[in-house]
mmCIF file of C-alpha atoms in Angstrom:
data_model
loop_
_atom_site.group_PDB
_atom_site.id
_atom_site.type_symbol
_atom_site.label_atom_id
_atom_site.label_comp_id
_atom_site.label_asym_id
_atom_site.label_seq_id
_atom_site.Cartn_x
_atom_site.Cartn_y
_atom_site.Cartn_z
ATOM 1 C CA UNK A 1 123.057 117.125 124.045
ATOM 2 C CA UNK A 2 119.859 115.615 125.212
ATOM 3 C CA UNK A 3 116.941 114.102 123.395
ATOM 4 C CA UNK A 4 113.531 113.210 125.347
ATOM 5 C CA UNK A 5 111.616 109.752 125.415
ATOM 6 C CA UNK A 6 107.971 110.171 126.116
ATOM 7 C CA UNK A 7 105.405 107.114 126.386
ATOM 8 C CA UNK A 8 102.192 106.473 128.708
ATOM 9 C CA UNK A 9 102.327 109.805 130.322
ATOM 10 C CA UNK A 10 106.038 109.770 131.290
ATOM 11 C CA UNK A 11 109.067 112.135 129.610
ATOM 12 C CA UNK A 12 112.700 110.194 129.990
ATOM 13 C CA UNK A 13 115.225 112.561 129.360
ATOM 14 C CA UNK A 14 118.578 111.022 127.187
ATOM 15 C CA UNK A 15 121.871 112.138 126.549
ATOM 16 C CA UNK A 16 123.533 111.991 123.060
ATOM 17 C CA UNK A 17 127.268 111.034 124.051
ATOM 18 C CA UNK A 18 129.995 109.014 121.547
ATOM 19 C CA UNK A 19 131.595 109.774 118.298
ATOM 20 C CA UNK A 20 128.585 108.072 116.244
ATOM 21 C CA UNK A 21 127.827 111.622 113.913
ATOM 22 C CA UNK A 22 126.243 110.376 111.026
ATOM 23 C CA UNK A 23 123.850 108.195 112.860
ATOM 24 C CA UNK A 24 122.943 110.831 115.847
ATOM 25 C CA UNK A 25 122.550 113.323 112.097
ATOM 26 C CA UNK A 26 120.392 111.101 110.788
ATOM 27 C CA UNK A 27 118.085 110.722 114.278
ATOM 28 C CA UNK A 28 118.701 114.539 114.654
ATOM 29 C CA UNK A 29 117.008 115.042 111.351
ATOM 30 C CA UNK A 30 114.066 112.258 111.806
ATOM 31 C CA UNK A 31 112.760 114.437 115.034
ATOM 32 C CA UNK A 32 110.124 114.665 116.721
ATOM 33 C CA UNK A 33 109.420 111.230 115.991
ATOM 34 C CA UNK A 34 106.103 109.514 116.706
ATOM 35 C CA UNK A 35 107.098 105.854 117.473
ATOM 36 C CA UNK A 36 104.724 102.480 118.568
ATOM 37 C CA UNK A 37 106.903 100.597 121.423
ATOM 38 C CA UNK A 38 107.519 96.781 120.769
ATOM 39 C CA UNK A 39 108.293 94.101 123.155
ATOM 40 C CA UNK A 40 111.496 91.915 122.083
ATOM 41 C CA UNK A 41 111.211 88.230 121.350
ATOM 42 C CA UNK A 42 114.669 87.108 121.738
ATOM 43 C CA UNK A 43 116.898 89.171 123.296
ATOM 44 C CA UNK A 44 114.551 90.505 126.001
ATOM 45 C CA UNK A 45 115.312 93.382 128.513
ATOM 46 C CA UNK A 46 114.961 96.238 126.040
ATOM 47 C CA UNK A 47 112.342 98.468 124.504
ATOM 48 C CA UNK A 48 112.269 99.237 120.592
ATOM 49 C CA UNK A 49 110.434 101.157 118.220
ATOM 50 C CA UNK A 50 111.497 101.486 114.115
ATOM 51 C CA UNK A 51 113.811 103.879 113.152
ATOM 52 C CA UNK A 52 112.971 105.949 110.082
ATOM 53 C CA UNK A 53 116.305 105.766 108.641
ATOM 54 C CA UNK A 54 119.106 103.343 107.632
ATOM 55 C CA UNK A 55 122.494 103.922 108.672
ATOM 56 C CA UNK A 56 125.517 100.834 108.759
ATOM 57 C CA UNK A 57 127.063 100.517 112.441
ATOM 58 C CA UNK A 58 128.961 103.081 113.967
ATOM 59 C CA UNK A 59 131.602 101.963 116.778
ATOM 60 C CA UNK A 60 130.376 98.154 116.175
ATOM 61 C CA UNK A 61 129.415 97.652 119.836
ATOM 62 C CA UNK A 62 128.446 94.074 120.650
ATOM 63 C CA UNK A 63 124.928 93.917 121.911
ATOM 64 C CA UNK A 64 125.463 91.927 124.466
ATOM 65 C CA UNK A 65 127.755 94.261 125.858
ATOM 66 C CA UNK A 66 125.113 97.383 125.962
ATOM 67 C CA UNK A 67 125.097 98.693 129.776
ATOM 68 C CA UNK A 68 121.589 99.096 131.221
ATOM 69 C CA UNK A 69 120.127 102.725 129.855
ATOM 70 C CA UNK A 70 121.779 102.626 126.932
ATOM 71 C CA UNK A 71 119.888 104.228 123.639
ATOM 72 C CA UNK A 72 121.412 102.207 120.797
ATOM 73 C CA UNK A 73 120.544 101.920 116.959
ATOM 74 C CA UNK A 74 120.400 98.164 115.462
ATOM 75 C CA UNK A 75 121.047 98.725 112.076
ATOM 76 C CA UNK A 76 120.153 94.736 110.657
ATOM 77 C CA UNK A 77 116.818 95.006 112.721
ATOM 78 C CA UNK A 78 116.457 99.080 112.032
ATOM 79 C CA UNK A 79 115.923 99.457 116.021
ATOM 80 C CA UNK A 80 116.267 102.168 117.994
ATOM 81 C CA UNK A 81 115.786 101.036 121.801
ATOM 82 C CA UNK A 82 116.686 101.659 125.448
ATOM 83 C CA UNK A 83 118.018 98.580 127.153
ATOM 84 C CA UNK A 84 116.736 98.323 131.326
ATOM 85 C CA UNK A 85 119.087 94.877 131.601
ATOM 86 C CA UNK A 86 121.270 92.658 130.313
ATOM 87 C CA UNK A 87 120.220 91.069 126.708
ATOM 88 C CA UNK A 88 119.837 87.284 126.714
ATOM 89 C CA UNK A 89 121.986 85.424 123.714
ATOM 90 C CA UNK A 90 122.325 87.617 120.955
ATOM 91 C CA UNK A 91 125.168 87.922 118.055
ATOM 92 C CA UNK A 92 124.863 91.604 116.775
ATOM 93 C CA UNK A 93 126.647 94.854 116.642
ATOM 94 C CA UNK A 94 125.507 98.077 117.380
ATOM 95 C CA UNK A 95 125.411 101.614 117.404
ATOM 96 C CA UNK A 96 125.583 103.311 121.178
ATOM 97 C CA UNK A 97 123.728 106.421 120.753
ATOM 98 C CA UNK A 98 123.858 107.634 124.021
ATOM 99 C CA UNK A 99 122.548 106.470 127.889
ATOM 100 C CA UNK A 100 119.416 107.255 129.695
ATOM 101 C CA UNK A 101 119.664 109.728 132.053
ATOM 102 C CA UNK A 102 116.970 109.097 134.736
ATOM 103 C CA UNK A 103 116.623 106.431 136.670
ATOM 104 C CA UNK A 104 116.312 102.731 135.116
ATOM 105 C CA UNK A 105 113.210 101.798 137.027
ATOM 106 C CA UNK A 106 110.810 103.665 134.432
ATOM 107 C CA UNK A 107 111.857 102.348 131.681
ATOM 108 C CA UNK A 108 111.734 98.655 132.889
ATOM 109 C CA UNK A 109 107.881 99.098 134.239
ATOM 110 C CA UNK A 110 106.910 100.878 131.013
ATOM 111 C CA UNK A 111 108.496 97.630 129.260
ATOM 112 C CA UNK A 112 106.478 95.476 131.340
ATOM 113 C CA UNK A 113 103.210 97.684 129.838
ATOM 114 C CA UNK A 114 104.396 96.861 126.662
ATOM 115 C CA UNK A 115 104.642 93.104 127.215
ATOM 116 C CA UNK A 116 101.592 92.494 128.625
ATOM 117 C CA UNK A 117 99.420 94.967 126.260
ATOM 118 C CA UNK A 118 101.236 94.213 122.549
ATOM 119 C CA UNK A 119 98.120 92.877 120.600
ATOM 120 C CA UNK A 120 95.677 94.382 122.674
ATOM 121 C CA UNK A 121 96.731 98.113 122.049
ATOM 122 C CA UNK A 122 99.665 100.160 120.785
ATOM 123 C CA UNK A 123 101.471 101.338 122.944
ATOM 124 C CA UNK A 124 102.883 104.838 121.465
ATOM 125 C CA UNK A 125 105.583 107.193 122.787
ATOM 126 C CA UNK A 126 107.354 110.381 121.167
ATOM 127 C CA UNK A 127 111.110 111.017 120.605
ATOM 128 C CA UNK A 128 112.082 114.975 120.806
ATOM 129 C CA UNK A 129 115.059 117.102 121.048
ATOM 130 C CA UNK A 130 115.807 118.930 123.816
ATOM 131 C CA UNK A 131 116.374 122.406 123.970
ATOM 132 C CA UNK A 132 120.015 122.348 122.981
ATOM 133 C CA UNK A 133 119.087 119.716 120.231
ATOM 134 C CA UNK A 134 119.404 121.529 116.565
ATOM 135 C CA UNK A 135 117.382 119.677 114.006
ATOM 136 C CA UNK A 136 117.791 120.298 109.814
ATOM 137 C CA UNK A 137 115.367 119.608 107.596
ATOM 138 C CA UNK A 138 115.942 115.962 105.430
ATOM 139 C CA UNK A 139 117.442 116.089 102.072
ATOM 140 C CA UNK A 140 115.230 116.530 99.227
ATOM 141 C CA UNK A 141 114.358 112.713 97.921
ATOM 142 C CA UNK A 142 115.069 111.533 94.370
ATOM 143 C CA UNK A 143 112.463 109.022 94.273
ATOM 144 C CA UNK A 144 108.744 109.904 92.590
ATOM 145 C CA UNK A 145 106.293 111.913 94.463
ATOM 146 C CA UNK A 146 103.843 109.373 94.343
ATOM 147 C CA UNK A 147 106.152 107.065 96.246
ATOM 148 C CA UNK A 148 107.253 110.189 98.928
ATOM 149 C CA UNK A 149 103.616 110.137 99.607
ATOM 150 C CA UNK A 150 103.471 106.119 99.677
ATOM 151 C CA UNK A 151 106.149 106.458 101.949
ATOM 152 C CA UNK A 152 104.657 109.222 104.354
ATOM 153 C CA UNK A 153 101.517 107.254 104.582
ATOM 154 C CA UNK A 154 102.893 104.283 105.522
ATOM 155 C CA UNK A 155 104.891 105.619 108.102
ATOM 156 C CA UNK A 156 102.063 107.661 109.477
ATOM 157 C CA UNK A 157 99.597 104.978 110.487
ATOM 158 C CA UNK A 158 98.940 101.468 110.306
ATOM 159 C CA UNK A 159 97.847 100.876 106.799
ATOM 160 C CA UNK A 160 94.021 99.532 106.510
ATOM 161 C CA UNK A 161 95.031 96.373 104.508
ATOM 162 C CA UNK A 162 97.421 95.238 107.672
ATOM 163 C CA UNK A 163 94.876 96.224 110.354
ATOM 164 C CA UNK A 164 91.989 94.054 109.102
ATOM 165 C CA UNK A 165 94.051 91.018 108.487
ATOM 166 C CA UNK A 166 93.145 90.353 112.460
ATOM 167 C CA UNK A 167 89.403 90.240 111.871
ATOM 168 C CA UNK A 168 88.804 86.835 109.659
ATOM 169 C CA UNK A 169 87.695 84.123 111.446
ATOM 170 C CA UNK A 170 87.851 81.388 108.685
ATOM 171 C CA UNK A 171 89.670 78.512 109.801
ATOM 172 C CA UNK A 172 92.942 79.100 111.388
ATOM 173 C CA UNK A 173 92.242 82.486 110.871
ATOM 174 C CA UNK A 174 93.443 84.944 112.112
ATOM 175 C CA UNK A 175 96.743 83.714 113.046
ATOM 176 C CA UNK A 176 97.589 81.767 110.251
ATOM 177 C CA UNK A 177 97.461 85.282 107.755
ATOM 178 C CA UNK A 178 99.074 86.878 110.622
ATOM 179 C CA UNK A 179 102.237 84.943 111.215
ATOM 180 C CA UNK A 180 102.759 84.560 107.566
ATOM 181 C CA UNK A 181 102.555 87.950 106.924
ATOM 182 C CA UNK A 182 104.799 89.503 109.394
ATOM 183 C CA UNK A 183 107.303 86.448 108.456
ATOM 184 C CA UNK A 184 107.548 87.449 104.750
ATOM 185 C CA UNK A 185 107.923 91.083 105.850
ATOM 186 C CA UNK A 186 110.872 90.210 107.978
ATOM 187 C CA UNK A 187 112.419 87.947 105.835
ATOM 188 C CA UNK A 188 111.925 90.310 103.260
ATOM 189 C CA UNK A 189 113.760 93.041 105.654
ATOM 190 C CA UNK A 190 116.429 90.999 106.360
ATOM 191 C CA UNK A 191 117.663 90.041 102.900
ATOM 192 C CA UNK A 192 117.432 93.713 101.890
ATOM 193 C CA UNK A 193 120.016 94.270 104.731
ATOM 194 C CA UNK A 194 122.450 91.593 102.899
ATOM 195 C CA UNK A 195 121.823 93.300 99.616
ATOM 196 C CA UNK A 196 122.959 96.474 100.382
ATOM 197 C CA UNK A 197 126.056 94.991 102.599
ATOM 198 C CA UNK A 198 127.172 93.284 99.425
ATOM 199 C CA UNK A 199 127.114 96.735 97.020
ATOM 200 C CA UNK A 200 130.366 96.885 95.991
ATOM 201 C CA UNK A 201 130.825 93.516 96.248
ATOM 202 C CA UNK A 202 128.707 91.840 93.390
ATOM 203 C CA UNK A 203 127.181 93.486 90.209
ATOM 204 C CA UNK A 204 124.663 96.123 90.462
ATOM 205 C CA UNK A 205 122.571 94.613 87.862
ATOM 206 C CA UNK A 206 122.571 91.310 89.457
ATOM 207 C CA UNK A 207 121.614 93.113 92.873
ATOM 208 C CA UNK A 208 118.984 94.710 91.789
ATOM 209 C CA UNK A 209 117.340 91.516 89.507
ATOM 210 C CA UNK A 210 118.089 89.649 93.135
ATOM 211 C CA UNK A 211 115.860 92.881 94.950
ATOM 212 C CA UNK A 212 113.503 92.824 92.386
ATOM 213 C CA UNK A 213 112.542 89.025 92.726
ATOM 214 C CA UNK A 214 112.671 89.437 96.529
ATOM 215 C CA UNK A 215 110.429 92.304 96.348
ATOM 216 C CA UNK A 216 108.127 90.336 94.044
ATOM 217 C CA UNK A 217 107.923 87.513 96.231
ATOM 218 C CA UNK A 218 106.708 88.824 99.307
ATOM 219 C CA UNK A 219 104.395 91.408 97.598
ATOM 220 C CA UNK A 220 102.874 88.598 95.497
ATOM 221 C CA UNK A 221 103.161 86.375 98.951
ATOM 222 C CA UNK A 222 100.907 88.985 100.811
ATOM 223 C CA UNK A 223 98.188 89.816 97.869
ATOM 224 C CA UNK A 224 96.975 86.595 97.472
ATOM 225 C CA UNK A 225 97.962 84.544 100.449
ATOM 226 C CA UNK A 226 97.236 86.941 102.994
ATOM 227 C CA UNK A 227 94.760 89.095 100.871
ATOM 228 C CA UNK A 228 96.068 92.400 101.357
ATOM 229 C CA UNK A 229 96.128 94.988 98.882
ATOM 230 C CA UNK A 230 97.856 98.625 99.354
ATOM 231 C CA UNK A 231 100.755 96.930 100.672
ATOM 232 C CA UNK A 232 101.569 94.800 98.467
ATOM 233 C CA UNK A 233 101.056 97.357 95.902
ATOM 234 C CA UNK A 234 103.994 99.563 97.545
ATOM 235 C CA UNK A 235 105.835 96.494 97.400
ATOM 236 C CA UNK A 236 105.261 96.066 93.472
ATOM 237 C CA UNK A 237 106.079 100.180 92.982
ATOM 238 C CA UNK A 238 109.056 99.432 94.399
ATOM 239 C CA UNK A 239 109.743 96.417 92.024
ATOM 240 C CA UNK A 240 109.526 97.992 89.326
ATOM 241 C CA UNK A 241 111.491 101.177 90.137
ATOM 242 C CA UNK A 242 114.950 98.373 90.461
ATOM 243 C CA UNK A 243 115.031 98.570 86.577
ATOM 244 C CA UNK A 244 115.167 102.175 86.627
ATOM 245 C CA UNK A 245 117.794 105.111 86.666
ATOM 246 C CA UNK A 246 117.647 105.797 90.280
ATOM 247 C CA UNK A 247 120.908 104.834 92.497
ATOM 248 C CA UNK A 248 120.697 101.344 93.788
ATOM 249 C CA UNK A 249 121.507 102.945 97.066
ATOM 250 C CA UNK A 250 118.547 105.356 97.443
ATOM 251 C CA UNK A 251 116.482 102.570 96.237
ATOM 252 C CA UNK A 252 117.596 99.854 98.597
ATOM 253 C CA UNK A 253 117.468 102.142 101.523
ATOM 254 C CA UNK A 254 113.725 102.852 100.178
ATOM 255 C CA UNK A 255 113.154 99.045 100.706
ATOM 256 C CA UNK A 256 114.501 98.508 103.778
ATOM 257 C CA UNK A 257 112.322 100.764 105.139
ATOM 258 C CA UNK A 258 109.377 99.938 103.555
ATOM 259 C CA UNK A 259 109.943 96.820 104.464
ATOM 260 C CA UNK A 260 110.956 97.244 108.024
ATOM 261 C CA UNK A 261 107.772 99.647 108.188
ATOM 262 C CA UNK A 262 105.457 96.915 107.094
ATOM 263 C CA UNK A 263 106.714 94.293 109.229
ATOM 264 C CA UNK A 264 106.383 96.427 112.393
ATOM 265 C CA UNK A 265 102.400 97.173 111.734
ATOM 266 C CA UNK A 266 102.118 93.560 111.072
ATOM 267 C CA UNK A 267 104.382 92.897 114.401
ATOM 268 C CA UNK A 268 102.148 95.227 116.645
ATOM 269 C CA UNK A 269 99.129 92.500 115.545
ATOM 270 C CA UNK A 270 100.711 89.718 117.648
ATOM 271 C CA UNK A 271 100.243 89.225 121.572
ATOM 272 C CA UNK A 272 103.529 87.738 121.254
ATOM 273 C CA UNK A 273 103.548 86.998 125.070
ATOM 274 C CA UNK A 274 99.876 85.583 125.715
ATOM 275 C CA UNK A 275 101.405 83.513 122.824
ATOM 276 C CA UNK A 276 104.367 82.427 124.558
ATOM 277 C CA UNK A 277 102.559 81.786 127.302
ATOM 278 C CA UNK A 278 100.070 79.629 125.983
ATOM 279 C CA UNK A 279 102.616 78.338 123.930
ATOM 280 C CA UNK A 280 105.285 77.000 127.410
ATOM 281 C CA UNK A 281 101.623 75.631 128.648
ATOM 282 C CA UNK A 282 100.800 73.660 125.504
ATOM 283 C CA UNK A 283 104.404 72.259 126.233
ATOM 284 C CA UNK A 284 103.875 71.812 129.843
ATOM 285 C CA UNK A 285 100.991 69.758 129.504
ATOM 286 C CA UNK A 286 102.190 67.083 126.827
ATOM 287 C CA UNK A 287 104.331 65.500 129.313
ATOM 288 C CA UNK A 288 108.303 66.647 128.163
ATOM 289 C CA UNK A 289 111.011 66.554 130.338
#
């Protein structure tokens, strides 16, 4: 089975292969996706976008042992990526989806494009199936309409709140709001990811009070020291749906990718390698050795 990678005027075509069903179901179900291309911070040599789903690890592949090509889901970081080299340092398991099936070379100059332009642009692609790719329609949700449509909206487009954070110029402005609010969104992310890896494990009621606070936090965290609005608000619907009737589960997996969705708009912001850059020179000229 094949799926098809499409970004800056280029289609990539890549094959399903493995044994990892419910997570190639769930990415089944999820196309076409539209999808904004990231450039890694740490582990380098791959391209990412945000999957729209949360699945635990299938096959538990180290990452570090991820051939060139392959199309792998990272559930902890909610990636789905192609990989054009080896990864630097990196303690993680994964999900191998499948491998590209053209030839590397496109993928690694499209992740140089991505590099240089994050912060300037987004960079957007498109994930299809091919034509022997059967899709089904999601699951009806059991959350409120009114956070469906929260949810769609967020997803769709880069919410108005995030995008203006960029255009202060007050002092240490913009990258002071910046930084801080893409850190509390991935903080955020992360300890959702611990939360639902310890259901089962500790007391619902104390997992969601622990969510709740979380949720709280950062929400509270980007209203009034980062002065958004709509996004916090999500954040705070969200909140207060942990001392409801819904299934932690559904609810947690609501979070996560919320949360994940959030800190991606807020990540696209950041020209993380003029950053670097400017960041190795700042070093440079101080005298280290």
């Amino acid at each position: 089975m094949h799926i098809h990678f499409s970004a800056e005027g280029q289609t990539w075509p890549i094959k399903l292969t493995g044994n990892a069903e419910r997570t190639r179901s769930a990415l089944l179900r999820a196309l076409p996706m539209a999808l904004q291309l990231h450039t890694p911070k740490i582990a380098g040599s791959h391209i990412y976008w945000h999957a729209p789903f949360v699945e635990d690890v299938e096959g538990a592949t180290h990452v570090l042992d991820a051939p060139a090509g392959a199309f792998l889901y990272w559930p902890v970081r909610q990636f789905l990526e192609i990989t054009f080299a080896p990864l630097q340092a990196e303690t993680a398991h994964v999900t191998l989806l499948g491998v590209l099936d053209a030839p590397i070379e496109g993928i690694t100059a499209l992740a140089a494009t991505v590099k240089r332009d994050q912060g300037r642009r987004i960079v957007s692609g498109r994930l299809t199936a091919g034509e022997d790719g059967m899709t089904a329609p999601p699951s009806p949700s059991p959350l409120p309409e009114e956070m469906i449509a929260a949810h769609r909206r967020l997803w769709a487009e880069m919410p108005a709140d995030i995008a203006q954070v960029t255009r202060s110029r007050a002092i240490m402005h913009p990258a002071g709001p910046v930084f801080a609010a893409e850190g509390e969104a991935r903080v955020l992310h992360e300890f959702l990811w611990w939360a639902r890896a310890d259901i089962g494990k500790r007391d619902e009621p104390a997992l969601r009070q622990a969510t709740a606070l979380a949720l709280n936090k950062t929400a509270t965290r980007l209203r009034d020291f980062c002065h958004m609005t709509d996004t916090p608000a999500l954040l705070f619907a969200l909140e207060s749906l942990m001392d409801g009737p819904l299934p932690f589960r559904v609810l947690i997996d609501e979070a996560i990718i919320v949360a994940g969705r959030i800190g991606a708009w807020l990540d696209l912001l950041i020209p993380w390698n003029d950053i670097n850059t400017a960041f190795r020179n700042a070093l440079d000229g101080r005298g280290d050795t």
